[in-house]
PDB file of C-alpha atoms in Angstrom:
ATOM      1  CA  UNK A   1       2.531 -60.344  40.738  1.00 41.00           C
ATOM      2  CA  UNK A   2       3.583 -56.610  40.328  1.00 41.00           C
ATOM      3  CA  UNK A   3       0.675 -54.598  39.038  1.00 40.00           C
ATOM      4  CA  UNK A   4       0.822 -52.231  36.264  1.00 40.00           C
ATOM      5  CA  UNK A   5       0.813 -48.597  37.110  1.00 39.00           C
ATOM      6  CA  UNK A   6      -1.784 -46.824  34.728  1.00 36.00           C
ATOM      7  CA  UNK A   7      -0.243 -43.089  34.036  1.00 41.00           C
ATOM      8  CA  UNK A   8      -1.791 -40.287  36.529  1.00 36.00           C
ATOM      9  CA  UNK A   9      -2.295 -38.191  34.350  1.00 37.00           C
ATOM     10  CA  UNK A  10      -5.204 -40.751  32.581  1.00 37.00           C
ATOM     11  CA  UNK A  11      -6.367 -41.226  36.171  1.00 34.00           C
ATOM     12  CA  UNK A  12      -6.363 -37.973  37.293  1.00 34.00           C
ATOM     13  CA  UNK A  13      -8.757 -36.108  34.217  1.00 37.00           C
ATOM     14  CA  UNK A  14     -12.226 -37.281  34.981  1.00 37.00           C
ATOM     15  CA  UNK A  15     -15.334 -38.365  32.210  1.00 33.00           C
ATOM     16  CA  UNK A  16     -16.544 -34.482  33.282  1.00 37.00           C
ATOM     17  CA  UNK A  17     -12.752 -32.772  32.685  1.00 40.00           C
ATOM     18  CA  UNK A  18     -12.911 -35.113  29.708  1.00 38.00           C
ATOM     19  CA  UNK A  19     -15.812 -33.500  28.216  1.00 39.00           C
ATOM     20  CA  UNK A  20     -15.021 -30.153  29.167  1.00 42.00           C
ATOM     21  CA  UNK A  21     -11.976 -30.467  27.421  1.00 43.00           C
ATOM     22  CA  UNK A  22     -13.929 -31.210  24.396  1.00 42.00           C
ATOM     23  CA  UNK A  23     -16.107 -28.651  24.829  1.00 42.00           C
ATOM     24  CA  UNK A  24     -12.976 -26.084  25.449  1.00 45.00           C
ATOM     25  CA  UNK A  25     -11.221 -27.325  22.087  1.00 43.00           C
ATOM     26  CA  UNK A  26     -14.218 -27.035  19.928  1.00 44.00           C
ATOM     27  CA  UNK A  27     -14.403 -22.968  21.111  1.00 46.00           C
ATOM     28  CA  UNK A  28     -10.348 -22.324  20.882  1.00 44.00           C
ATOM     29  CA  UNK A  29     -11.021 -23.927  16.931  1.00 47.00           C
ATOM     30  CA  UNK A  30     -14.326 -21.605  16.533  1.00 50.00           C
ATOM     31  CA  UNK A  31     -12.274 -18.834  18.036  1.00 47.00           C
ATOM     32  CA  UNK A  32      -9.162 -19.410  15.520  1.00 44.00           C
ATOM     33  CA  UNK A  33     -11.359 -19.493  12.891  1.00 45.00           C
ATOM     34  CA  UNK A  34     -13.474 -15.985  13.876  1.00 46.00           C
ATOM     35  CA  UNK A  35      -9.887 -14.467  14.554  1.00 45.00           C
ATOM     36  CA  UNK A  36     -10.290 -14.020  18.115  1.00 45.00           C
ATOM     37  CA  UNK A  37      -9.038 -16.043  21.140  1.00 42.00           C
ATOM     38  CA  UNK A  38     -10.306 -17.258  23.876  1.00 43.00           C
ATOM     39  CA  UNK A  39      -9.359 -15.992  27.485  1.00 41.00           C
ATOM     40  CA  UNK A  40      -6.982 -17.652  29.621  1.00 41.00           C
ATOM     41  CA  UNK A  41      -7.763 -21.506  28.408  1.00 44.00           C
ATOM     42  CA  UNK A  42      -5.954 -23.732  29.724  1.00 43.00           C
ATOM     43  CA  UNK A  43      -7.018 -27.707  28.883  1.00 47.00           C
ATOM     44  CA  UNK A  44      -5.861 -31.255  28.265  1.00 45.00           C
ATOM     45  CA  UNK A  45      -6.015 -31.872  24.503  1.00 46.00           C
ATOM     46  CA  UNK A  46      -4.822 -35.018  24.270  1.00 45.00           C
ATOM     47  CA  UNK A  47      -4.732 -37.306  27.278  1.00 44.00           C
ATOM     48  CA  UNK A  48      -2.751 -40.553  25.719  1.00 46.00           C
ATOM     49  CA  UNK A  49       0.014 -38.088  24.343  1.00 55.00           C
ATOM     50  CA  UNK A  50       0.005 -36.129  27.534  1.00 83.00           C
ATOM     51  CA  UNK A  51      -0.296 -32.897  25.520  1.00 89.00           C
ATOM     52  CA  UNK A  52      -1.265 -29.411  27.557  1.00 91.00           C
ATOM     53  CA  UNK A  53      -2.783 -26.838  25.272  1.00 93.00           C
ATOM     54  CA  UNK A  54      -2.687 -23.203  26.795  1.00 94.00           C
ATOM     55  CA  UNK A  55      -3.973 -20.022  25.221  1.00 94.00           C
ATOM     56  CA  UNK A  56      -1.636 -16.901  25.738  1.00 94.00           C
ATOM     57  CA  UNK A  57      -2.477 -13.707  25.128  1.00 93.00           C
ATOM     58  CA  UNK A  58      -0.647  -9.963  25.503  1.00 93.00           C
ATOM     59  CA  UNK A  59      -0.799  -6.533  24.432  1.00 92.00           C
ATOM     60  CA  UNK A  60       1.492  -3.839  24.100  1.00 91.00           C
ATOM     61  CA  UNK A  61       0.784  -0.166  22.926  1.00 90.00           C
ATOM     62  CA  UNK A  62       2.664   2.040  20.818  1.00 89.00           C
ATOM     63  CA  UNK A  63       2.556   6.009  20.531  1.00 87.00           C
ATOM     64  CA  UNK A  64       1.521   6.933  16.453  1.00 89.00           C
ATOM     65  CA  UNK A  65       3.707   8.834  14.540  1.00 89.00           C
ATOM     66  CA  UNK A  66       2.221   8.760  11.055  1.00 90.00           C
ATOM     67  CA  UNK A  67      -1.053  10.313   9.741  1.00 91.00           C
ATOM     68  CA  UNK A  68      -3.297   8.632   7.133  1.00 92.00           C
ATOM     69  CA  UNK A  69      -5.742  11.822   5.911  1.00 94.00           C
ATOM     70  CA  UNK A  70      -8.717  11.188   3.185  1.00 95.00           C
ATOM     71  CA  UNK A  71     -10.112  14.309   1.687  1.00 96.00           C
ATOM     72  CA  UNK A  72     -12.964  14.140  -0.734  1.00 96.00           C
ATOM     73  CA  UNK A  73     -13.090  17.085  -3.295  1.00 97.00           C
ATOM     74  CA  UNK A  74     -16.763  17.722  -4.777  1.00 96.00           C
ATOM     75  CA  UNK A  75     -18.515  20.125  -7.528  1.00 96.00           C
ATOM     76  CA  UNK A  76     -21.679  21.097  -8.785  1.00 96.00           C
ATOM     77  CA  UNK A  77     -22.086  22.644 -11.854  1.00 96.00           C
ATOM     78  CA  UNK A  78     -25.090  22.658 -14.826  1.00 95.00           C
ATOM     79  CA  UNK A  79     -23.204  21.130 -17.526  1.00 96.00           C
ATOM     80  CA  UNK A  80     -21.279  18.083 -17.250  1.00 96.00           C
ATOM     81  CA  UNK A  81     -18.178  19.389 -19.346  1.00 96.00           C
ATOM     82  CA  UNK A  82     -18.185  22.512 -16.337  1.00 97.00           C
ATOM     83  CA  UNK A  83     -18.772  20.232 -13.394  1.00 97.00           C
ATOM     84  CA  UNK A  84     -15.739  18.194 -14.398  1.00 96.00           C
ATOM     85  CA  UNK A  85     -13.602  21.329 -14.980  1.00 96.00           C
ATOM     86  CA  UNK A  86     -14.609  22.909 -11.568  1.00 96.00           C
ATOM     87  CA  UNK A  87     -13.495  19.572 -10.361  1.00 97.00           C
ATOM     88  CA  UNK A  88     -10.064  19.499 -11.982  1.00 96.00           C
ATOM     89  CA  UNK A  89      -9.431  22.901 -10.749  1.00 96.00           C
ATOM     90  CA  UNK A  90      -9.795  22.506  -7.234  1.00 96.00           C
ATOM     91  CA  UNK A  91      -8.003  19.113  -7.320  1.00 96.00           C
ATOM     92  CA  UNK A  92      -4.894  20.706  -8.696  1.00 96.00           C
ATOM     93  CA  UNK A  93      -5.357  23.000  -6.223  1.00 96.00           C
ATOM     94  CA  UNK A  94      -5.837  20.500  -3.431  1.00 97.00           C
ATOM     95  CA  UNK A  95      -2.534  18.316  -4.727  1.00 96.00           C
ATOM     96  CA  UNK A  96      -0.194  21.693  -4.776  1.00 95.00           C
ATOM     97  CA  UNK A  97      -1.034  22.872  -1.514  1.00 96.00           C
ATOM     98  CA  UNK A  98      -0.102  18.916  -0.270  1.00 95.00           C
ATOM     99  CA  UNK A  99       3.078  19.014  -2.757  1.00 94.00           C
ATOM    100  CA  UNK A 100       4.301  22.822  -1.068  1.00 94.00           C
ATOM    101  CA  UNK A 101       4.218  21.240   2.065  1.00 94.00           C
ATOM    102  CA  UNK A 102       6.937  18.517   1.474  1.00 92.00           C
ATOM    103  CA  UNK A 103       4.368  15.444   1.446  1.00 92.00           C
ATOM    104  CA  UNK A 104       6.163  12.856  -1.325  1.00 89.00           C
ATOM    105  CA  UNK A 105       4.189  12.293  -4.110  1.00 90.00           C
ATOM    106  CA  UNK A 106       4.234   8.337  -4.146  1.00 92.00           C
ATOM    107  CA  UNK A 107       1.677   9.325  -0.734  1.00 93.00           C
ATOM    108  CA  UNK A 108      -0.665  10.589  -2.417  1.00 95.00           C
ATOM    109  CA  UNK A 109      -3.479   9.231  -4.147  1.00 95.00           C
ATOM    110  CA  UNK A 110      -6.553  10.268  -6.216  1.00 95.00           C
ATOM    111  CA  UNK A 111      -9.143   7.749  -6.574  1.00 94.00           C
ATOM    112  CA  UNK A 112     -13.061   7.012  -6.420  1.00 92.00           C
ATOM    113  CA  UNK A 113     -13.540   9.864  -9.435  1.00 93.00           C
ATOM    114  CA  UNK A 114     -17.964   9.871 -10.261  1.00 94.00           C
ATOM    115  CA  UNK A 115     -19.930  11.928 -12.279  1.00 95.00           C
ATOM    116  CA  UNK A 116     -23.224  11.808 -12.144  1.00 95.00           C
ATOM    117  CA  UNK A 117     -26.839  13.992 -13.009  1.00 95.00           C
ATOM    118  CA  UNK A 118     -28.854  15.404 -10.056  1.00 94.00           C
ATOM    119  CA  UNK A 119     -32.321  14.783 -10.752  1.00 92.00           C
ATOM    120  CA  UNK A 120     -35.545  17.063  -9.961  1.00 89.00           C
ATOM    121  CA  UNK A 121     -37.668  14.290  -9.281  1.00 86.00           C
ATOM    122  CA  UNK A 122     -41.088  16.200  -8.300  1.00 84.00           C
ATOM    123  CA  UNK A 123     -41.281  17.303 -12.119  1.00 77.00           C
ATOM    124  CA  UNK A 124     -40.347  13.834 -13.663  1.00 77.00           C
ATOM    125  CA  UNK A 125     -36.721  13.479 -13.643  1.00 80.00           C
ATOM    126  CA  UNK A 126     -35.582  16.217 -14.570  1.00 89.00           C
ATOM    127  CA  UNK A 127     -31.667  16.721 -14.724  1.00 92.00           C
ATOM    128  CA  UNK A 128     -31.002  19.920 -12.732  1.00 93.00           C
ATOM    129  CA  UNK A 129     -27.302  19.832 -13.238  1.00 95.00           C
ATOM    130  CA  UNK A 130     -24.246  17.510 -12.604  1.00 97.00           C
ATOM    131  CA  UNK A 131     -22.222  16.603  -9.406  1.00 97.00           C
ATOM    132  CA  UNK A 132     -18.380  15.150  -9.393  1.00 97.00           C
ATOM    133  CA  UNK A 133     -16.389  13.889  -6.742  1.00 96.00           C
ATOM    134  CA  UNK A 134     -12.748  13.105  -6.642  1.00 97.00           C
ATOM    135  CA  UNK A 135     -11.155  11.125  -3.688  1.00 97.00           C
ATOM    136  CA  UNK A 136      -7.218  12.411  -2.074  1.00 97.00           C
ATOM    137  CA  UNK A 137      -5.520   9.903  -0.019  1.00 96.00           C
ATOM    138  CA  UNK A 138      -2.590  10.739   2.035  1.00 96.00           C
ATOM    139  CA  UNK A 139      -1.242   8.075   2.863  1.00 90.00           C
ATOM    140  CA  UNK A 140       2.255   8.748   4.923  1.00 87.00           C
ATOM    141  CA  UNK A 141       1.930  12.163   6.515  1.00 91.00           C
ATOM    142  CA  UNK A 142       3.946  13.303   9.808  1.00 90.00           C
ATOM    143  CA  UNK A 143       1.744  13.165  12.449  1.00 89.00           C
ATOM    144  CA  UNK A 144       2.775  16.606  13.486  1.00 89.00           C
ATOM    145  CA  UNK A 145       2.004  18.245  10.448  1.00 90.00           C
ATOM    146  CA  UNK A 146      -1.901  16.638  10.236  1.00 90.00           C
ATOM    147  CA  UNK A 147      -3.506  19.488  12.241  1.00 89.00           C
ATOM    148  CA  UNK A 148      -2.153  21.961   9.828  1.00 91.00           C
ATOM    149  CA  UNK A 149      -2.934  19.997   6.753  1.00 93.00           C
ATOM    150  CA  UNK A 150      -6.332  19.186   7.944  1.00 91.00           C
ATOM    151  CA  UNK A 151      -7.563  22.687   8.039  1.00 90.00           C
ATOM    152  CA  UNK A 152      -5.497  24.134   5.472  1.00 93.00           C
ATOM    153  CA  UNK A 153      -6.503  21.466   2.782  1.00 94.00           C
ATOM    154  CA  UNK A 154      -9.798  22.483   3.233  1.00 91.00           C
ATOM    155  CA  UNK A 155      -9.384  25.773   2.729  1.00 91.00           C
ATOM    156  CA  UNK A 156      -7.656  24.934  -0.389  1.00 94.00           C
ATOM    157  CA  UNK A 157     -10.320  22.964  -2.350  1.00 93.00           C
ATOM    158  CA  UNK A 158     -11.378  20.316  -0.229  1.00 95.00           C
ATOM    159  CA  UNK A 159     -15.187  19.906   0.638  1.00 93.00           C
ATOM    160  CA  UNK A 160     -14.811  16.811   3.041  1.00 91.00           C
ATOM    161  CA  UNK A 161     -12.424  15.431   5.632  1.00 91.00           C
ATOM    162  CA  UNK A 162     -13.448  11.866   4.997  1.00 91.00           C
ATOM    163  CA  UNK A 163     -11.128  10.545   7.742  1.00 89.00           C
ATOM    164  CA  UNK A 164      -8.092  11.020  10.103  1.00 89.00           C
ATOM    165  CA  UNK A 165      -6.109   7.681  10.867  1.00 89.00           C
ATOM    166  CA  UNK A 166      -3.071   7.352  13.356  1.00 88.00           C
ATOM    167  CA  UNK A 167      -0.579   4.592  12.455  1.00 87.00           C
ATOM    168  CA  UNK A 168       2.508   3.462  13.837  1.00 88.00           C
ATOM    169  CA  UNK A 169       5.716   2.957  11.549  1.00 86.00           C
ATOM    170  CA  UNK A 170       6.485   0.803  14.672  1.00 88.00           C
ATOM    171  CA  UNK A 171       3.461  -1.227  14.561  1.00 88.00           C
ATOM    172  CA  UNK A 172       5.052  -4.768  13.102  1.00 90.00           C
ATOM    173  CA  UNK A 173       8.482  -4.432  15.763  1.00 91.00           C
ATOM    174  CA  UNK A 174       5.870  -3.815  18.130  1.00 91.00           C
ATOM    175  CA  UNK A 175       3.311  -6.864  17.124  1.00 92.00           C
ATOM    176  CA  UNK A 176       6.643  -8.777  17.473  1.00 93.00           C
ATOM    177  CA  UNK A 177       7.233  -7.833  21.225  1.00 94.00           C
ATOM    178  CA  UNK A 178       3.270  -8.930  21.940  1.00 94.00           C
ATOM    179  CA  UNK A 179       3.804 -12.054  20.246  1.00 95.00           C
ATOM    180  CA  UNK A 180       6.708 -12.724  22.194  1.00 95.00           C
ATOM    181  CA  UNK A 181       4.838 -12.057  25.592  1.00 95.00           C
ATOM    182  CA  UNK A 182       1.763 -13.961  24.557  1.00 96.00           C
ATOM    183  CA  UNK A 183       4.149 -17.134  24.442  1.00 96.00           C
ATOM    184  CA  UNK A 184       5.303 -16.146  27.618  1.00 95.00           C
ATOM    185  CA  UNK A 185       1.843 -16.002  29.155  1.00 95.00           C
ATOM    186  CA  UNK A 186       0.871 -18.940  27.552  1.00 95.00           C
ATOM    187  CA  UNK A 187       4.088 -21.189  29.113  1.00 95.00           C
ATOM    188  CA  UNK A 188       3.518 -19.316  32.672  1.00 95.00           C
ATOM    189  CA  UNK A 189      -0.043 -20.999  32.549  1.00 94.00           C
ATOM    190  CA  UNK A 190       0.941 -24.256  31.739  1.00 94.00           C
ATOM    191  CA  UNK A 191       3.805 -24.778  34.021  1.00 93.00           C
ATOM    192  CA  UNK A 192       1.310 -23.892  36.588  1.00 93.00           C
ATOM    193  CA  UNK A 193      -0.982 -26.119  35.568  1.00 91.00           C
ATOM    194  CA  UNK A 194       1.643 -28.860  34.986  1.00 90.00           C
ATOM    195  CA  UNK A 195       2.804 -28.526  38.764  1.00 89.00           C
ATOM    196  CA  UNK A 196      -0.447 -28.716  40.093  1.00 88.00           C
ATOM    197  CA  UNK A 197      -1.019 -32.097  38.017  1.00 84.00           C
ATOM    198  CA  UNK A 198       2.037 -33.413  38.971  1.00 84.00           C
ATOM    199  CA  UNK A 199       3.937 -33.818  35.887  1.00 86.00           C
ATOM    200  CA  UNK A 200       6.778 -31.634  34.401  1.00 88.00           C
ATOM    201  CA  UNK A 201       6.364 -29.589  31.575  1.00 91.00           C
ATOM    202  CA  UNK A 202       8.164 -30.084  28.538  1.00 91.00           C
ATOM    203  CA  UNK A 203       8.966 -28.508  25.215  1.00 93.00           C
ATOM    204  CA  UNK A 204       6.237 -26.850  23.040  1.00 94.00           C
ATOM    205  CA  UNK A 205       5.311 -28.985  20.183  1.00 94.00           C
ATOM    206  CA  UNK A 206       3.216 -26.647  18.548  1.00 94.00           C
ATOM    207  CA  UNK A 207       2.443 -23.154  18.465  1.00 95.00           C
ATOM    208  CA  UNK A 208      -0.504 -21.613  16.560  1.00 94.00           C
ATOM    209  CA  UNK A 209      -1.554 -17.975  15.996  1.00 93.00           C
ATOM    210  CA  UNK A 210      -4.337 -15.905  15.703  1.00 89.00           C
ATOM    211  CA  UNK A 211      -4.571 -13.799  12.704  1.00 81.00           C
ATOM    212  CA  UNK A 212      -3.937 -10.389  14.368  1.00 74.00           C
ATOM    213  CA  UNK A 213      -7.370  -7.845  13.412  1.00 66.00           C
ATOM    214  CA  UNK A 214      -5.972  -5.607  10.391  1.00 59.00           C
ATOM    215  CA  UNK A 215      -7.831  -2.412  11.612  1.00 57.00           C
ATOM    216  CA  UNK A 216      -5.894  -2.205  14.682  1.00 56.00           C
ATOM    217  CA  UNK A 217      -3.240  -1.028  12.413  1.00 64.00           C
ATOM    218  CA  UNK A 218      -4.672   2.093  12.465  1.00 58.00           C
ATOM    219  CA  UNK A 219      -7.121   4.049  14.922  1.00 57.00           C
ATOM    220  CA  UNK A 220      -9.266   6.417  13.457  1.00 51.00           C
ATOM    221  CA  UNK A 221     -10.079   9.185  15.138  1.00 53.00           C
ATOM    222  CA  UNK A 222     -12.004  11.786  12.850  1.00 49.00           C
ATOM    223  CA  UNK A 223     -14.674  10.846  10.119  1.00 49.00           C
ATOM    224  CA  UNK A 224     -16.764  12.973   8.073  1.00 49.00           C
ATOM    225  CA  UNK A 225     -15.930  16.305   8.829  1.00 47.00           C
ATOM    226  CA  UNK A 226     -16.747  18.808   6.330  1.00 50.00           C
ATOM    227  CA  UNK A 227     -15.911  22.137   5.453  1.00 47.00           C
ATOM    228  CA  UNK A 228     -19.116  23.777   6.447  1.00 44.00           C
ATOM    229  CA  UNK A 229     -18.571  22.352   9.624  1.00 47.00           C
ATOM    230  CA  UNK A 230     -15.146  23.646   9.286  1.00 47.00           C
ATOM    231  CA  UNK A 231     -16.256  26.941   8.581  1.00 41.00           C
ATOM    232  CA  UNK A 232     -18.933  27.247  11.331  1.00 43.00           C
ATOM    233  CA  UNK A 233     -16.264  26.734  14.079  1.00 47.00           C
ATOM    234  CA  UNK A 234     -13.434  28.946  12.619  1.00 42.00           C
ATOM    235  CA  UNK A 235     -12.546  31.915  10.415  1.00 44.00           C
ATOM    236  CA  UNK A 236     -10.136  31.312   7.340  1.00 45.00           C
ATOM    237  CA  UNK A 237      -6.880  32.658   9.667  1.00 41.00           C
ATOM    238  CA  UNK A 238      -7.649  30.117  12.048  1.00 44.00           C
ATOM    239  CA  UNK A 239      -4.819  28.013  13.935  1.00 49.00           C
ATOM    240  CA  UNK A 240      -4.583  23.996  12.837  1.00 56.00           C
ATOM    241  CA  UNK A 241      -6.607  21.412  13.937  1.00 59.00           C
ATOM    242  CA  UNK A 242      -5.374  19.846  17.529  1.00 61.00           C
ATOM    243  CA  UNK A 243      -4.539  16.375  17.112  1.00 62.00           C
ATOM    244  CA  UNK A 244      -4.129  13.898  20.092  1.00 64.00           C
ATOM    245  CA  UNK A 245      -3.572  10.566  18.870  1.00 69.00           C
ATOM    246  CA  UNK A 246      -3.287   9.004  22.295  1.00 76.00           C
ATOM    247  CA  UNK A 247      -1.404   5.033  21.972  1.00 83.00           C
ATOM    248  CA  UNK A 248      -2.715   2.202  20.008  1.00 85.00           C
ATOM    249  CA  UNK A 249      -3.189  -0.861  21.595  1.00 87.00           C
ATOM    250  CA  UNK A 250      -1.058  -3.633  19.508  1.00 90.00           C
ATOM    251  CA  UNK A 251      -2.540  -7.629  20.839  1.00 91.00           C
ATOM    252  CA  UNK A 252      -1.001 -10.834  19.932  1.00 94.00           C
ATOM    253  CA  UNK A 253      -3.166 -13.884  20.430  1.00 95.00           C
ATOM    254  CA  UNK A 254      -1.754 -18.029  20.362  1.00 96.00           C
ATOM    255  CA  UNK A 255      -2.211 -21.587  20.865  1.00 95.00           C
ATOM    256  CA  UNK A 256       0.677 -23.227  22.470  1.00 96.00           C
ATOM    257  CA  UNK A 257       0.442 -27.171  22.916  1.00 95.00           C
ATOM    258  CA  UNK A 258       3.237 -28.277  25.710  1.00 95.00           C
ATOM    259  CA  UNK A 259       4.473 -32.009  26.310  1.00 93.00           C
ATOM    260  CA  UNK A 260       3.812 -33.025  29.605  1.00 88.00           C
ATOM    261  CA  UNK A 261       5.551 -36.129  31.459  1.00 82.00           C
ATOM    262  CA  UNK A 262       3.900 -37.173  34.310  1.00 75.00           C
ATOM    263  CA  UNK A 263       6.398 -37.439  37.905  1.00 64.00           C
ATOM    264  CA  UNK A 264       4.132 -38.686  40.477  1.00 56.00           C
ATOM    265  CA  UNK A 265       4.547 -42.838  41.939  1.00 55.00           C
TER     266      UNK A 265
END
């Protein structure tokens, strides 16, 4: 009687690789679900559907060409009727110097406006005046320009340089290219795995990916730097802030499951 030949690739994955598979899956879902992936898994996910699951992963950087600036604009005054006014004043003069300098006006945004007592509390309470603060958002600035509009926005009204973020108007076309290579990666591993096995690779059957981290859009560089600061390292004719925004690092992260036939007698 001819015997039946049970598939080698049941034969071949032991009770151990069994379990470690398991064990690999259960981190690769906890790691989709936390938004990161796991490095360079490779496991058998399904052993009666002959199913190779490989996690590919690439990165690709990108040189920033845009400039995201937050200014904060703040006043002290004894009355709350002249705090506000103070405040108004050096806004408008915050948003003409950024309007003289070409900036569109869809890019900039005012925002996070508070008004509020200042207390004297060693005599009970006592309101001692009034403080306001007014947010500026630029949101689309050429990255060439930011040194310049760094230092002269402060010497135009500004109290605060809340932030300085580079960003890439390249950044999706780029995320593209990573995701492209991380598929790559992820079939490279899995063919070598298949050949070692002794079965032949076949076409994916499912592809999953990682949600990509949303503040990798963006690398910020400068945070709260403040116009005394500002006016402790340089006169009022001094040259623009140097900016070096270096590269931002763009990764793409996925699950690839591959059909696998097995070729060995």
């Amino acid at each position: 009687m001819k015997k039946q030949r049970i598939p080698y690739i049941q034969t071949f994955v032991s009770i151990a690789a069994l379990a470690a598979a398991a064990l690999a899956a259960c981190a690769a879902r906890d790691a989709s679900q936390s938004g990161t992936a796991p490095a360079s898994t490779v496991q058998v996910k399904n052993v009666d559907s002959h199913v190779i699951t490989v996690a590919g992963s690439q990165e690709v950087y990108v040189v920033p060409d845009i400039a995201q600036l937050v200014f904060r604009v703040t006043t002290e005054a004894q009355t709350a009727q002249e705090c506000q006014q103070k405040n108004t004043e050096n806004l408008q003069q915050v948003l003409s110097y950024l309007k003289s300098q070409g900036l569109e006006e869809t890019s900039i945004q005012t925002s996070n406006y508070s008004l509020e007592p200042m207390y004297d509390w060693n005599n009970g309470r006592t309101i001692t005046g009034y403080e306001m603060s007014t947010r500026v958002t630029v949101s689309q600035a050429p990255l060439e320009q930011a040194g310049t509009l760094v230092t002269n926005v402060v010497q135009n009204g500004a109290n605060e340089v809340e932030s300085v973020s580079y960003l890439s108007s390249k950044y999706d076309e780029s995320y593209q290219d990573a995701l492209k290579k991380a598929i790559e990666d992820a079939k490279a591993k899995a063919e070598a795995m298949a050949a070692a096995g002794g079965c032949t690779l076949g076409p994916i059957v499912h592809i999953e990916e990682y949600a990509p981290d949303t503040q990798a859009r963006s690398a910020s560089q400068i945070s709260g730097y403040t116009a005394a600061k500002r006016a402790e390292e340089a006169n009022d004719n001094a040259a623009a802030m140097e900016i070096m925004p270096g590269q931002m690092k763009v990764q793409a992260q996925v699950t690839v499951d591959f059909s696998c036939q097995n070729t060995l007698p």
